[in-house]
Tab-separated table of C-alpha atoms in Angstrom:
chain	number	residue	atom	x	y	z
A	1	MET	CA	10.058	10.943	19.798
A	2	ARG	CA	11.632	13.014	17.068
A	3	TRP	CA	13.294	10.168	15.147
A	4	ARG	CA	10.365	7.800	14.743
A	5	ARG	CA	9.766	6.033	11.462
A	6	VAL	CA	7.116	7.484	9.179
A	7	GLU	CA	4.743	4.530	9.504
A	8	GLU	CA	4.927	4.699	13.324
A	9	ARG	CA	3.443	8.178	13.438
A	10	SER	CA	-0.179	8.293	14.422
A	11	SER	CA	-1.517	10.435	11.572
A	12	GLY	CA	-3.884	7.857	10.158
A	13	GLY	CA	-2.098	6.595	7.073
A	14	GLY	CA	-1.583	9.961	5.349
A	15	ASP	CA	2.147	9.650	5.817
A	16	SER	CA	2.793	6.457	3.884
A	17	LYS	CA	6.064	6.800	2.053
A	18	PRO	CA	7.222	5.404	-1.260
A	19	SER	CA	8.684	1.941	-1.013
A	20	LEU	CA	12.421	1.640	-1.446
A	21	THR	CA	11.869	-0.916	-4.217
A	22	ALA	CA	9.767	1.529	-6.239
A	23	THR	CA	12.208	4.375	-5.606
A	24	LEU	CA	15.202	2.316	-6.761
A	25	HIS	CA	13.285	1.245	-9.875
A	26	HIS	CA	12.365	4.893	-10.543
A	27	PHE	CA	16.038	5.922	-10.533
A	28	ASP	CA	16.967	2.936	-12.775
A	29	VAL	CA	19.106	1.182	-10.192
A	30	GLU	CA	19.833	-2.400	-11.215
A	31	PHE	CA	19.220	-4.689	-8.236
A	32	ASN	CA	17.594	-8.016	-7.400
A	33	ASP	CA	14.208	-7.099	-5.953
A	34	GLN	CA	13.509	-10.754	-5.111
A	35	ARG	CA	16.052	-10.583	-2.284
A	36	ASN	CA	15.522	-8.702	0.948
A	37	THR	CA	19.131	-7.509	1.216
A	38	GLY	CA	21.796	-6.971	-1.355
A	39	MET	CA	24.269	-4.689	-3.091
A	40	ALA	CA	23.640	-2.409	-6.064
A	41	LYS	CA	25.304	0.411	-7.957
A	42	CYS	CA	24.605	3.720	-6.258
A	43	ALA	CA	22.234	6.113	-8.039
A	44	LEU	CA	24.043	9.155	-6.637
A	45	HIS	CA	27.358	8.701	-8.443
A	46	ASP	CA	28.967	6.666	-11.221
A	47	ASP	CA	29.815	3.182	-10.015
A	48	ASN	CA	31.750	0.410	-11.684
A	49	THR	CA	31.040	-2.048	-8.890
A	50	PRO	CA	28.065	-2.215	-6.516
A	51	SER	CA	28.739	-0.085	-3.458
A	52	MET	CA	25.235	0.526	-2.109
A	53	SER	CA	23.707	-1.983	0.282
A	54	PHE	CA	19.958	-2.095	0.843
A	55	ARG	CA	17.401	-3.715	3.116
A	56	LEU	CA	14.001	-3.801	1.480
A	57	ASP	CA	12.136	-5.020	4.568
A	58	GLU	CA	13.223	-1.962	6.558
A	59	GLY	CA	13.297	0.396	3.572
A	60	LEU	CA	16.901	1.472	4.217
A	61	TRP	CA	19.958	1.903	1.981
A	62	ASN	CA	23.594	2.849	2.563
A	63	CYS	CA	26.315	3.658	0.032
A	64	HIS	CA	29.698	2.531	1.276
A	65	SER	CA	31.477	4.642	-1.337
A	66	CYS	CA	29.981	8.111	-0.826
A	67	GLY	CA	28.876	7.492	2.778
A	68	LYS	CA	25.246	8.510	2.280
A	69	GLY	CA	22.255	6.482	3.348
A	70	GLY	CA	18.710	6.601	4.634
A	71	ASP	CA	15.214	5.787	3.445
A	72	SER	CA	13.375	6.433	0.182
A	73	TYR	CA	12.864	10.145	0.914
A	74	THR	CA	16.568	10.568	1.650
A	75	LEU	CA	17.390	8.915	-1.668
A	76	ILE	CA	15.098	11.343	-3.506
A	77	ILE	CA	16.618	14.359	-1.717
A	78	GLU	CA	20.208	13.226	-2.283
A	79	TYR	CA	19.529	12.351	-5.942
A	80	HIS	CA	18.204	15.856	-6.586
A	81	ARG	CA	21.162	17.392	-4.769
A	82	ASP	CA	23.900	15.330	-6.457
A	83	GLN	CA	22.566	14.526	-9.926
A	84	LEU	CA	20.254	17.456	-10.691
A	85	ASP	CA	22.019	20.177	-8.623
A	86	LYS	CA	18.691	21.119	-7.095
A	87	GLU	CA	18.018	21.557	-3.367
A	88	ILE	CA	14.750	20.095	-2.128
A	89	ASP	CA	13.573	19.434	1.401
A	90	PHE	CA	11.399	16.680	2.866
A	91	LYS	CA	8.187	18.309	1.642
A	92	GLY	CA	9.673	18.628	-1.842
A	93	ALA	CA	10.614	14.942	-1.785
A	94	LYS	CA	7.047	14.010	-0.801
A	95	ASP	CA	5.659	16.188	-3.607
A	96	TYR	CA	8.111	14.668	-6.096
A	97	ALA	CA	7.169	11.114	-5.080
A	98	SER	CA	3.449	11.802	-5.474
A	99	ALA	CA	3.927	13.704	-8.753
A	100	GLN	CA	6.024	10.872	-10.239
A	101	ALA	CA	3.533	8.287	-8.933
A	102	ILE	CA	6.193	6.287	-7.117
A	103	GLU	CA	4.397	3.336	-5.551
A	104	GLU	CA	3.777	3.777	-1.855
A	105	GLY	CA	4.315	1.019	0.613
A	106	ALA	CA	5.343	0.887	4.212
A	107	ALA	CA	8.528	-0.833	5.241
A	108	GLY	CA	8.029	-3.900	7.362
A	109	PRO	CA	8.016	-3.583	11.127
A	110	ARG	CA	11.332	-3.745	12.891
A	111	GLN	CA	11.812	-7.163	14.396
A	112	GLU	CA	13.019	-7.339	17.956
A	113	THR	CA	14.958	-10.565	17.472
A	114	TYR	CA	18.646	-10.579	16.686
A	115	THR	CA	19.735	-11.805	13.278
A	116	SER	CA	23.236	-13.187	12.997
A	117	ARG	CA	25.001	-12.069	9.823
A	118	TYR	CA	27.565	-14.842	10.263
A	119	GLY	CA	24.902	-17.530	10.269
A	120	GLY	CA	23.481	-16.620	6.879
A	121	GLY	CA	20.673	-14.509	8.331
A	122	ARG	CA	19.189	-17.278	10.463
A	123	ARG	CA	17.557	-16.233	13.691
A	124	ALA	CA	19.594	-16.704	16.827
A	125	PRO	CA	17.636	-18.436	19.592
A	126	SER	CA	16.437	-16.068	22.274
A	127	LYS	CA	17.459	-16.588	25.904
A	128	ARG	CA	14.804	-17.967	28.183
A	129	SER	CA	14.371	-16.126	31.460
A	130	ASP	CA	14.273	-19.351	33.522
A	131	GLN	CA	17.567	-20.640	32.086
A	132	LYS	CA	20.817	-20.283	34.042
A	133	PRO	CA	23.451	-18.132	32.343
A	134	GLY	CA	26.445	-19.895	30.840
A	135	GLY	CA	24.744	-22.676	28.893
A	136	GLY	CA	24.498	-26.322	29.863
A	137	TYR	CA	28.120	-27.418	29.669
A	138	VAL	CA	29.590	-28.789	32.901
A	139	PRO	CA	33.331	-29.584	32.934
A	140	ALA	CA	34.433	-33.137	33.803
A	141	TRP	CA	36.046	-32.125	37.091
A	142	LYS	CA	32.716	-30.633	38.283
A	143	ARG	CA	30.654	-33.678	37.287
A	144	ARG	CA	32.221	-35.952	39.939
């Protein structure tokens, strides 16, 4: 119950958060916003190579260099802490996002299907409940 996403709370739309795309644009992070996932230079520290991965559909980011990650509010809080040496909390991040007019938008719903990263992001077929486990292969010695 405590760790639900902001858009899953039942407060009637008052808790919409800034989109990760708008937050990254606000902090001048160079990234390809036409792609759902990708790598970019982290806004929290000086980067020579992209070390921050992002997923725009879920609104999540993770820096593999400094080890920080989260959603758009976490990025605002960490940016203030690291770059501006200023401590703000969640309420301060919400106030900052509304004061700076960072575009709000909910992250897409979490999909229950498994996505294979080795298959180029294509959806893996789901198992049917009426299918026997083990696939359809029958060895030659069993076919006789």
